[in-house]
Coordinates of C-alpha atoms in Angstrom, one line a residue:
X10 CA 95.7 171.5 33.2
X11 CA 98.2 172.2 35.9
X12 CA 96.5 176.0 37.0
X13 CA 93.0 174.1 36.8
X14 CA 94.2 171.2 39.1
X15 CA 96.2 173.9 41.6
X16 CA 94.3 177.3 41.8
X17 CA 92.7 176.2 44.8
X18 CA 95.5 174.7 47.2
X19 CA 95.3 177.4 49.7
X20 CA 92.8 177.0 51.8
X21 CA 90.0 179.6 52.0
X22 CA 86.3 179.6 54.4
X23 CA 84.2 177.0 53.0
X24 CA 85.0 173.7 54.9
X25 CA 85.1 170.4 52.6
X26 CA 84.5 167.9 55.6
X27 CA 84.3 164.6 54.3
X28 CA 81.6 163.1 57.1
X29 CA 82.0 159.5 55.3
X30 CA 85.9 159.9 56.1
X31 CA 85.6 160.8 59.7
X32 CA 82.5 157.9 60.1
X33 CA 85.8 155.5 58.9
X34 CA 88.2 156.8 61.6
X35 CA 85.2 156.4 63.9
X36 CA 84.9 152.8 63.5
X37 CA 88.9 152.5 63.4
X38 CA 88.7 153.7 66.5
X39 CA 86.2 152.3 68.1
X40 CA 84.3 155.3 69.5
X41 CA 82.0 154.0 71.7
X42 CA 78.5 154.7 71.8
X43 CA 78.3 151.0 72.8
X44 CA 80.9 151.3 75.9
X45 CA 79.1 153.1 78.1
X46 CA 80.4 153.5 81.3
X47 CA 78.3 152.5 84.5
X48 CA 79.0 155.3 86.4
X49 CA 78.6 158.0 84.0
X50 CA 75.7 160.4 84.0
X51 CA 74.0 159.2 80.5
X52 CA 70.5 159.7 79.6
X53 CA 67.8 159.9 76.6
X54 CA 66.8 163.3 76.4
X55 CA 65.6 165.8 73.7
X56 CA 68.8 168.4 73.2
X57 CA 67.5 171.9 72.6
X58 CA 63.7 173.0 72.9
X59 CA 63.9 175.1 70.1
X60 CA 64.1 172.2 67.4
X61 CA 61.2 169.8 68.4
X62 CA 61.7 167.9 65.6
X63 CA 65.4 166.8 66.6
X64 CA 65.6 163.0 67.7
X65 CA 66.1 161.9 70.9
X66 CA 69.7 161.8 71.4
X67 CA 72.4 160.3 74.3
X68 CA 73.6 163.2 76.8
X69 CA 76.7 162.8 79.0
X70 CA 76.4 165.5 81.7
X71 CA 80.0 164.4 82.6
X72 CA 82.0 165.2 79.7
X73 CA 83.6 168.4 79.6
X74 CA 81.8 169.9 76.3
X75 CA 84.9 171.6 75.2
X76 CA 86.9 169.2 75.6
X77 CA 85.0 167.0 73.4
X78 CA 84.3 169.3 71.1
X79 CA 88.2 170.1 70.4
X80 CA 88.8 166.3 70.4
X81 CA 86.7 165.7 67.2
X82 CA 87.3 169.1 65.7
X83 CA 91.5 168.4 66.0
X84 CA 90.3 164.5 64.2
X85 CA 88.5 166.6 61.3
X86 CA 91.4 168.9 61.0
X87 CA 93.3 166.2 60.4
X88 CA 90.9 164.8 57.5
X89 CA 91.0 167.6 55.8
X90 CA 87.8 168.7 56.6
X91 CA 87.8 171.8 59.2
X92 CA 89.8 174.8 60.5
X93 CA 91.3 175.4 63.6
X94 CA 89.2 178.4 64.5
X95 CA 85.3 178.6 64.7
X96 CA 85.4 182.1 62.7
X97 CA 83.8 180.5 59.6
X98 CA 80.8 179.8 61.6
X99 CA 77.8 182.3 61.3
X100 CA 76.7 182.7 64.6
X101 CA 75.0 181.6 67.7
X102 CA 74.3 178.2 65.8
X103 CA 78.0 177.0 65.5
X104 CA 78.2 175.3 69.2
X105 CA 75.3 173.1 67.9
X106 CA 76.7 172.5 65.0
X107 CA 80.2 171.4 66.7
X108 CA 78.3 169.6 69.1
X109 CA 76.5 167.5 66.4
X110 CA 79.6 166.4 65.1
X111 CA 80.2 164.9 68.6
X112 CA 77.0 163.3 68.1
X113 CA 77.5 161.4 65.2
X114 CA 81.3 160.8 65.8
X115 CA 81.3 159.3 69.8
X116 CA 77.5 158.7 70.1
X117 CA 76.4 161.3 72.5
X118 CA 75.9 164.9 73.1
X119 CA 77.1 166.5 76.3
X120 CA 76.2 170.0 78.2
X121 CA 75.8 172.8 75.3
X122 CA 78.6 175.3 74.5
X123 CA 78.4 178.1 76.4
X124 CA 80.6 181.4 74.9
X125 CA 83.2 180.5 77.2
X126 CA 83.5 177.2 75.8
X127 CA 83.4 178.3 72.3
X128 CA 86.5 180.2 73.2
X129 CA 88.0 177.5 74.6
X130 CA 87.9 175.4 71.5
X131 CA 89.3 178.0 69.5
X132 CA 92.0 178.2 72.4
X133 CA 93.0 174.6 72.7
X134 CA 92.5 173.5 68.9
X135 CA 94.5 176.1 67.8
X136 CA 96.9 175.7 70.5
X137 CA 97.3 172.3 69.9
X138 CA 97.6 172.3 66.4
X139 CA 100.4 175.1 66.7
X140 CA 102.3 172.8 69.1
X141 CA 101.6 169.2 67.5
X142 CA 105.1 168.5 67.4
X143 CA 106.6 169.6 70.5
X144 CA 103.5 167.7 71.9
X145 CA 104.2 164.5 70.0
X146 CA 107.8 165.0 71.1
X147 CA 106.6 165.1 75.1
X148 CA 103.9 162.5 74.3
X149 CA 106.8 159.7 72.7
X150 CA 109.3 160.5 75.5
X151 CA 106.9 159.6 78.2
X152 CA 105.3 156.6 76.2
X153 CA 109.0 155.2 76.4
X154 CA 108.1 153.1 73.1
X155 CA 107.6 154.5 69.4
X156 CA 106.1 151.4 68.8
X157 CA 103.1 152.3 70.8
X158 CA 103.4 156.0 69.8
X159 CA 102.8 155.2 65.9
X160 CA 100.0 152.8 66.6
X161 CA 98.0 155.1 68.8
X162 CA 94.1 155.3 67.9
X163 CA 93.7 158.8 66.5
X164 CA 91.4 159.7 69.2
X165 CA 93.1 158.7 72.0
X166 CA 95.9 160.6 70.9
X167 CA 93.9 163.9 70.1
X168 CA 93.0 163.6 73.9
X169 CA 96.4 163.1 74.5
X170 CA 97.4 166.2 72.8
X171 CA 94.9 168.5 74.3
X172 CA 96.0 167.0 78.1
X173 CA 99.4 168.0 76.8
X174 CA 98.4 171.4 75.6
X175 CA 96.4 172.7 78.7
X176 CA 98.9 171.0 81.0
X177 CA 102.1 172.7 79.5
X178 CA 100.9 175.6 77.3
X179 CA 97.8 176.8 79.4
X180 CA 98.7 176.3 83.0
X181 CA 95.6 175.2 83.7
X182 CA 94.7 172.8 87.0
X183 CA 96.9 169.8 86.2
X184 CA 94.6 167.4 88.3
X185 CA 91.6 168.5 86.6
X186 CA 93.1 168.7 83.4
X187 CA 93.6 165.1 84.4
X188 CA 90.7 163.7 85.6
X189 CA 88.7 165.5 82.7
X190 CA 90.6 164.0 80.0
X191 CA 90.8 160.6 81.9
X192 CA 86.8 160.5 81.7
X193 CA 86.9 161.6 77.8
X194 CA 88.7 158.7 77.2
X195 CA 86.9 156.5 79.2
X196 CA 83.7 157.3 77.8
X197 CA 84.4 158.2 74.1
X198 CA 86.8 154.8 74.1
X199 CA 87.0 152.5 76.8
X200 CA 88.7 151.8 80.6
X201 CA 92.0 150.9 79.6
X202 CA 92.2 154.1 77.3
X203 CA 91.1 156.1 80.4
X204 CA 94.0 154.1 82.4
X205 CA 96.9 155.0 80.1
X206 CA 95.9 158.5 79.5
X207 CA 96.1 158.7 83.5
X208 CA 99.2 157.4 83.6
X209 CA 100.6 159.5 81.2
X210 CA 99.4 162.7 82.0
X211 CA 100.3 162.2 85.5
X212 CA 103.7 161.3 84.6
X213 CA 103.4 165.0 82.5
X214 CA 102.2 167.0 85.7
X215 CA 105.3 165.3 88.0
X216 CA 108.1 166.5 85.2
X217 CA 106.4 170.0 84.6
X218 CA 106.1 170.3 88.5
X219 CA 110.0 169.3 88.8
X220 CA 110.8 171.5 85.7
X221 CA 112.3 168.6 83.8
X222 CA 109.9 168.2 80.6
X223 CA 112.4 166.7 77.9
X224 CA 113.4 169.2 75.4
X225 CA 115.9 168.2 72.3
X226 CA 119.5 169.9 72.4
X227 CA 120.4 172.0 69.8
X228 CA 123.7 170.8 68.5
X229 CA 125.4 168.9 65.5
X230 CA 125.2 169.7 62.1
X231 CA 122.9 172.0 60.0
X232 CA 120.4 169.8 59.9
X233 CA 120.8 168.1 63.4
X234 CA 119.9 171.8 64.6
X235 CA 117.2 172.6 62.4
X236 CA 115.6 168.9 63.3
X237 CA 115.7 170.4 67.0
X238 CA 114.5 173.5 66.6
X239 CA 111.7 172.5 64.6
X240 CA 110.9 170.6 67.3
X241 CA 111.3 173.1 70.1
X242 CA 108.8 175.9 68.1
X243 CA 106.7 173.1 66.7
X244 CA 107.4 174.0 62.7
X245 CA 107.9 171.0 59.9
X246 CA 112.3 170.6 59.5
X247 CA 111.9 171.9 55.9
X248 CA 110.1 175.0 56.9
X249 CA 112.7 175.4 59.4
X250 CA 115.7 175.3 57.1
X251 CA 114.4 177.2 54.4
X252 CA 113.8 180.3 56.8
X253 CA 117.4 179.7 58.4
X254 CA 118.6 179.8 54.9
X255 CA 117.0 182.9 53.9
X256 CA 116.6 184.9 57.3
X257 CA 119.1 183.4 58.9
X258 CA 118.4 181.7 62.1
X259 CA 117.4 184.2 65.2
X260 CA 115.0 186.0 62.6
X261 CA 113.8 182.3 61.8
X262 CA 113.2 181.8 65.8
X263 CA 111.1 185.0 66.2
X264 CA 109.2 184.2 63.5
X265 CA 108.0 180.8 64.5
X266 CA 107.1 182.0 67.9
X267 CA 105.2 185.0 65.7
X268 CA 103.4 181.9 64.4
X269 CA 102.5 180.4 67.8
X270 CA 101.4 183.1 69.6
X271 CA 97.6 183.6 69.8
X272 CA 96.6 185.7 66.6
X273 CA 95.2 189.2 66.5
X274 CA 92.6 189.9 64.0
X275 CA 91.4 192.9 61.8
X276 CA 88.1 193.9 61.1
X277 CA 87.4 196.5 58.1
X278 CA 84.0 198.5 57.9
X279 CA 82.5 198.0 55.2
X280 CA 82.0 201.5 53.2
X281 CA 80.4 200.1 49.9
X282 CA 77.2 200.0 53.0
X283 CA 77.9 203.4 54.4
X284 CA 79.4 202.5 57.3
X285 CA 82.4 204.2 58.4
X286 CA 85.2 203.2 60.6
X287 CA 83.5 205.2 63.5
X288 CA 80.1 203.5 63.7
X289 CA 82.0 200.0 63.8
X290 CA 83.9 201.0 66.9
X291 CA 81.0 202.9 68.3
X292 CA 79.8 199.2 68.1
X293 CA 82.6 197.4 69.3
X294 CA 82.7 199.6 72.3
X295 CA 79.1 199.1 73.3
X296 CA 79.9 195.3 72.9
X297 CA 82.0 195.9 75.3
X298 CA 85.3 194.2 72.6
X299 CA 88.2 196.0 73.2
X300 CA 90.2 197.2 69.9
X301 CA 92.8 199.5 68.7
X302 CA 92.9 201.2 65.4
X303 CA 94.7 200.6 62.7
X304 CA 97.5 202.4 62.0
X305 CA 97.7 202.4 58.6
X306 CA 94.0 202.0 56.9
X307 CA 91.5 204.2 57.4
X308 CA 88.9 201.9 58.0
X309 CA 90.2 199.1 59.4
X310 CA 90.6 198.4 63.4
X311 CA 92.3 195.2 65.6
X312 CA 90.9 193.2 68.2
X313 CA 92.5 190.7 70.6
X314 CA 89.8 188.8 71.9
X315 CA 86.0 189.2 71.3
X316 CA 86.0 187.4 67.6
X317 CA 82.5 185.1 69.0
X318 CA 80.9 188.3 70.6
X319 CA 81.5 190.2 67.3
X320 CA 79.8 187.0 65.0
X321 CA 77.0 186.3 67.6
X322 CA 76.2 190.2 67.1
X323 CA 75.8 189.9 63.3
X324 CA 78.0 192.6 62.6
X325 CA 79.8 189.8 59.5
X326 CA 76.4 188.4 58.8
X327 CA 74.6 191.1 58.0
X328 CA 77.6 193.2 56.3
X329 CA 78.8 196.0 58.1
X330 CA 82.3 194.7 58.2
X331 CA 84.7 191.5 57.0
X332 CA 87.2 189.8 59.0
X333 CA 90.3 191.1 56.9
X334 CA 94.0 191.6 57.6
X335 CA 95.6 194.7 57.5
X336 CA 98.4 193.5 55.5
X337 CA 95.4 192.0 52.7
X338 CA 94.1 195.7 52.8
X339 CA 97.6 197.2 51.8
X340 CA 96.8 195.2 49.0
X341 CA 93.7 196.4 47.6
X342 CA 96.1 200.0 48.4
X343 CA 98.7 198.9 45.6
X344 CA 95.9 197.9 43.2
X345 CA 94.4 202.0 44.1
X346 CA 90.7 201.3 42.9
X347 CA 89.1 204.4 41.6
X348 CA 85.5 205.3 40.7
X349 CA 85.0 204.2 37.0
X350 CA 87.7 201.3 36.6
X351 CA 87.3 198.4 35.3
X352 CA 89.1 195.9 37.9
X353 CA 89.9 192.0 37.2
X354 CA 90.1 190.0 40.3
X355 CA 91.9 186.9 39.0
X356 CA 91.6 184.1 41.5
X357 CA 88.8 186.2 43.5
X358 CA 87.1 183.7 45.7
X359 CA 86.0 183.8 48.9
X360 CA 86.1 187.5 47.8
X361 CA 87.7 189.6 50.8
X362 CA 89.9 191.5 48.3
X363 CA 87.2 191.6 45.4
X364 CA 84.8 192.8 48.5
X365 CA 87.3 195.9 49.4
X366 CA 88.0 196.9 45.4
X367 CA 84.5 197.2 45.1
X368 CA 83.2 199.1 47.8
X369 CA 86.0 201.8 46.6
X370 CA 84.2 202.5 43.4
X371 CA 81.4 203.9 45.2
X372 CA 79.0 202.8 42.8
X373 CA 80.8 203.7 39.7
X374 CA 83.1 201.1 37.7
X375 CA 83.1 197.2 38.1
X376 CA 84.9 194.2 39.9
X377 CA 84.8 191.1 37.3
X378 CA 85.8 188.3 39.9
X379 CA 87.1 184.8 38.3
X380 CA 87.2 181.9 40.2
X381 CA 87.5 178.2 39.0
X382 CA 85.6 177.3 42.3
X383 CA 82.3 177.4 41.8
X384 CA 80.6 176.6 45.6
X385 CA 83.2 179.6 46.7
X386 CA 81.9 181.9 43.7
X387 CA 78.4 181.7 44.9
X388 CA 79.4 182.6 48.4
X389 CA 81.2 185.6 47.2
X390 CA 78.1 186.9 44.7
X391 CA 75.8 186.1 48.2
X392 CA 78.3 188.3 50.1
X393 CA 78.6 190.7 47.7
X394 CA 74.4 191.3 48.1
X395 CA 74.7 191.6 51.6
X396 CA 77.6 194.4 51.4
X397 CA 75.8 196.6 49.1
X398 CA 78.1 196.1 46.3
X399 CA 76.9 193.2 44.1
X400 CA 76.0 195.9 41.1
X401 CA 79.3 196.7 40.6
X402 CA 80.3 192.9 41.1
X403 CA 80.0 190.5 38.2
X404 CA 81.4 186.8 39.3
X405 CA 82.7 184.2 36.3
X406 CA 83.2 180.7 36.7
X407 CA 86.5 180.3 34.6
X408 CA 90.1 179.0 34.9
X409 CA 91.9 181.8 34.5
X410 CA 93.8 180.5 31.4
X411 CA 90.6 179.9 29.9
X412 CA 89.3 182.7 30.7
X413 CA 92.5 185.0 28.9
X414 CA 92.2 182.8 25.8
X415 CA 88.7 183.2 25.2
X416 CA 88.0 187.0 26.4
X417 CA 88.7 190.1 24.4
X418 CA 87.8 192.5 27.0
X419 CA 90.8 194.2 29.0
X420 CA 90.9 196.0 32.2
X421 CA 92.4 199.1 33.5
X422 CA 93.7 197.1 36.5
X423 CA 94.0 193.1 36.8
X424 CA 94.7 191.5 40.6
X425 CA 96.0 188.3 40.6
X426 CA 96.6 187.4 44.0
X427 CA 97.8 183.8 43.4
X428 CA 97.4 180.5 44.8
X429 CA 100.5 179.9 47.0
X430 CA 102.1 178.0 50.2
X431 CA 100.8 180.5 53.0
X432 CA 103.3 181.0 54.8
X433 CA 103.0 184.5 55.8
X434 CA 99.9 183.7 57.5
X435 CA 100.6 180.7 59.5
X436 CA 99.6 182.8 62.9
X437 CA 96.0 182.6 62.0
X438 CA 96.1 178.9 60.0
X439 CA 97.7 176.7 62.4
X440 CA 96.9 173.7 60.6
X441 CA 98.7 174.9 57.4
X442 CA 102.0 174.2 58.3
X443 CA 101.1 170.6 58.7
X444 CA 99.5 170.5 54.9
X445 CA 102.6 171.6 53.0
X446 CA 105.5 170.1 51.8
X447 CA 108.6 171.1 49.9
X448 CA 107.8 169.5 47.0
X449 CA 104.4 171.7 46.8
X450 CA 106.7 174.9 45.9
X451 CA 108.1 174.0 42.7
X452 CA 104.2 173.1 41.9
X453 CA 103.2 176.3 43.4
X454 CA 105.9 178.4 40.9
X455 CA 105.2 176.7 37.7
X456 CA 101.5 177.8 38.8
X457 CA 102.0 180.8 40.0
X458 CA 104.4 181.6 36.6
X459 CA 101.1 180.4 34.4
X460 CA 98.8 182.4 36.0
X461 CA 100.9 185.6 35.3
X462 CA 101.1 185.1 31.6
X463 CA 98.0 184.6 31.5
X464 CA 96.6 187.7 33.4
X465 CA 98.7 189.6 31.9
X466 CA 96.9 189.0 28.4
X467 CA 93.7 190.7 30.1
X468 CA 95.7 194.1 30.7
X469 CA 95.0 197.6 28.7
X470 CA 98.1 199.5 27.5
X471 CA 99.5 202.0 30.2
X472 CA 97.3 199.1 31.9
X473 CA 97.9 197.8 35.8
X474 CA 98.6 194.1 36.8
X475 CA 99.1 193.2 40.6
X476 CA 100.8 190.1 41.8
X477 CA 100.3 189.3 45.2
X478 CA 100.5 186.7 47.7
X479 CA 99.9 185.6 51.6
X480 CA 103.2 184.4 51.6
X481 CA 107.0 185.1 52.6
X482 CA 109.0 183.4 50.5
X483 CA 111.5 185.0 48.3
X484 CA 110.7 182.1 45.5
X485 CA 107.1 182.9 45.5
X486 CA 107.8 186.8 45.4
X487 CA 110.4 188.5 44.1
X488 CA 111.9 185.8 42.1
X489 CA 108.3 185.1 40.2
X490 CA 108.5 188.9 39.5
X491 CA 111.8 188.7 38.1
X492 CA 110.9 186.1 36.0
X493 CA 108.1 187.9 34.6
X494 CA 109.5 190.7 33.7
X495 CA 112.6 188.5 31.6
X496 CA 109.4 187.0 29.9
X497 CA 107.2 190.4 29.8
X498 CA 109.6 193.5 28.6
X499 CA 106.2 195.4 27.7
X500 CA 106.0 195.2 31.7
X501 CA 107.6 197.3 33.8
X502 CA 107.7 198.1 37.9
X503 CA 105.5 200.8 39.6
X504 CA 107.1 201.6 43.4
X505 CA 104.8 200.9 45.8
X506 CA 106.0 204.0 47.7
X507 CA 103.1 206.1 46.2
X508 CA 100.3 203.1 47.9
X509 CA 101.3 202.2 51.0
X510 CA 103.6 203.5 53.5
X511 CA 107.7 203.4 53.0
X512 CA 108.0 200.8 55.9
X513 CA 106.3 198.4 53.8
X514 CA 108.4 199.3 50.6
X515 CA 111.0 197.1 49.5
X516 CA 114.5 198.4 48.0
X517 CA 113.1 197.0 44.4
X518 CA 109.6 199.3 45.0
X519 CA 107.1 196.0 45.9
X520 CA 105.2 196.3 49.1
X521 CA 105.8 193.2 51.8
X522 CA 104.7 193.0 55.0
X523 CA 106.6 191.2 57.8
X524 CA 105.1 189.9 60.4
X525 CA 107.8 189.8 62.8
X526 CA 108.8 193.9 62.1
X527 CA 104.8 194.6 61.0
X528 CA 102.7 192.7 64.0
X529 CA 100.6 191.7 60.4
X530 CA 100.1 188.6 58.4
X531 CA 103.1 188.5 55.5
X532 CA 102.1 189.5 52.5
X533 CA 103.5 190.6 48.7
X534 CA 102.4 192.7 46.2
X535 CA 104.3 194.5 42.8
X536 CA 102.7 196.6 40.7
X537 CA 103.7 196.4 36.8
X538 CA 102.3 199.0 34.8
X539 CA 102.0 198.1 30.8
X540 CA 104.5 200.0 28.7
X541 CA 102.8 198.9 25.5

């Protein structure tokens, strides 16, 4: 069925690489255990003493680890099979992990990641996949031919695009960005790859240095202009129009360079373990991770930098607080879980919302969380052991439709924060613009309009149902609600103004967050109370 086949197109934590895929694009590409170069420091040597039992392995002392790292992380992302961040990682094992990749995908291992370099990964994939198209754009107008733009091996132009990105993003040392990327290719591919990403990165540095990189003029039609402004801020055309259409298009502008500008993230302490807002910063601050608090939940603070210090700690590990955005916590605020309720999380997996409800019951009550996912499920039921709240947690493995037809239970309050396009939080998932497509919003509605009906048939009378999503979009939103309500007169709206704070009240009484106005990821929620 449609909800069955959809209910999991955003993506969430768990990463489904596909190491058979990325193996493929290896040999496609030729990455070259076998090419060797004569003069580069390559030896057999055992990686790690604390893992005797690890083969010997190939070391290059010459590669720049985080620069090979982000090479065959930005191939992955591409495959479908990781994020741009390391965040889903649990700790002081995720440079090994990274770096085994580079084992098995160019044949080698180089220096270990230090912090600095797991931070630079996150920098420069990020980066890079946030500007892919202004750096394709750079990368075919010094190439001079399409021809040889189209047909370029996928690593060689991942190097390509990191050379780019440091070069014209970063300001870092163009001549060592240079040489650097020069022996990647080399090594990873062969000579003459090494040659023409020389050439071409050099030609990079002398236009940057003359202030002449080519940039596309904004002129002509509707459509001519969007074309070059999606270029300019790095966003797909259709995104681009959509948001002229409906914001009109200098709010369109500021909120594409919202989505490339390095994120900030929220951390909320987790009180379902007795830990308050004040022992999390008294942590943070001997940590030594700068933060502010939030200024409108009580237990939730940002930080700017210090994500890798905070994991390598444990403080996500072992429970004492969850990487969640304010603007997700001002929804668990419209849903206002109270000791004693009985809460449906609809599509509840990887559980930071069901997480939040349930540590809010203090005990008392309980969260039934539905997922058709069932790898994500069990990670949520783990999580839920570690934060203290699994008895007041009870997972199902159900699509939801299922689920309505064959239960006869119904809650006080039922969340259904639906499966949609994202695109409120395209700050933190860079790649996620590059994985949607028009034609997945008309398959996102119908969706989104079946899971409704259907959660709706698990609501008491005088009953609560919340729809929310991570996106911006007025289709997604408002109109769904709308539509509802033609279908659902039983239903009727509850303002948000009693929840969350007015600036996040909308004139019809849902709660959005925008993350231009906000400094938050975008978000919707309405709150329909059951008349009958």
């Amino acid at each position: 069925m449609l909800s069955q086949a959809l209910s999991v197109l955003p993506l969430n934590s768990a990463e489904l690489f596909s190491a058979s895929a990325l193996n493929g694009t290896a040999k496609k590409v030729k990455l070259a255990s076998n090419t060797r170069q004569p003069n580069s420091t390559t030896s057999t040597h055992r990686i790690g003493p604390s893992n005797p039992s690890r083969k010997t392995q190939k070391l290059n002392l010459e590669v720049s680890p985080h620069r090979a790292v982000s090479a065959v992380r930005l191939m992955r992302i591409e495959l479908g099979g990781a994020f741009a961040d390391l965040l889903n990682e649990q700790g002081k094992g995720s440079g090994d992990n990274e770096m085994g990749y580079v084992e098995r995908t160019l044949g080698f291992r180089t220096r270990d990641l230090d912090d600095r370099n797991l931070r630079l990964v996150t920098d420069i994939v990020g980066g890079t996949i946030r500007w892919r198209r202004y750096l394709d754009h750079l990368i075919l107008s010094l190439c001079h031919d399409e021809d040889t733009f189209r047909c370029m091996e996928p690593l060689l132009l991942q190097i390509l695009r990191i050379g780019f990105y440091e070069i014209v993003k970063l300001d870092m040392p163009p001549y060592a960005v240079v040489d650097e990327n020069v022996r990647l290719a080399k090594v990873a591919l062969r000579p003459g790859a090494g040659n023409l990403v020389n050439g071409i990165l050099r030609k990079l540095v002398l236009l940057k240095e003359s202030n002449s990189l080519p940039s596309p003029e904004v002129n002509g039609d509707d459509r001519q202009q969007a074309r070059a402004l999606s270029t300019i801020y790095s966003h797909p055309v259709w995104m681009v129009r959509r948001w002229i259409k409906f914001l009109g298009r200098e709010e369109a502008i500021r909120l594409m360079m919202w989505n490339n500008s390095d994120p900030t993230f929220s951390l909320r302490a987790n009180i379902g373990k007795g830990y308050r807002r004040a022992d999390l910063v008294a942590q943070l601050e001997k940590l030594k991770v700068p933060y502010d608090l939030s200024a409108h939940l009580d237990e939730f603070v940002r930080i700017k930098t210090g994500m890798q210090v905070v994991i390598q700690a444990g403080l996500l590990k072992d429970g004492f607080c969850s990487v969640q955005d304010e603007s997700a916590g001002l929804v668990v605020s419209i849903v206002d879980p109270q000791p004693g309720e009985s809460i449906l999380d609809c599509c509840a997996a990887p559980g930071g919302k069901t997480l939040f409800l349930a540590s809010c019951l203090y005990g008392q009550g309980m969260v039934t969380a539905v997922d058709i996912n069932k790898g994500r499920l069990r990670i949520l039921k783990e999580t839920a052991k570690i934060h203290q709240v699994h008895n007041v947690v009870t997972a199902v493995h159900s699509d939801l439709q299922t689920f309505a037809e064959n239960n006869h239970v119904k809650y006080d309050k039922v969340l259904l924060d639906a499966p949609c396009s994202g695109l409120g939080v395209l700050s933190k998932r860079a790649d996620l613009r590059w994985n949607r497509r028009l034609e997945d919003m008309e398959q996102l509605k119908t969706l989104q309009d079946e899971l409704l009906d259907s959660a709706s048939m698990l609501v008491k009378p005088d009953g609560v149902i919340i729809y929310s999503t991570c996106s911006i979009d007025l289709e997604e939103n408002e109109e769904r609600v709308a539509s509802f309500l033609l279908r659902h007169p039983e239903f009727v709206v509850d303002t948000a103004d009693r929840y969350v704070p007015h600036e996040f009240v909308t004139e019809n009484g849902f709660y959005r967050s925008n993350p231009v106005k906000h400094s938050l990821d975008g978000a919707f929620a309405a709150r329909l109370i059951r008349s009958q």
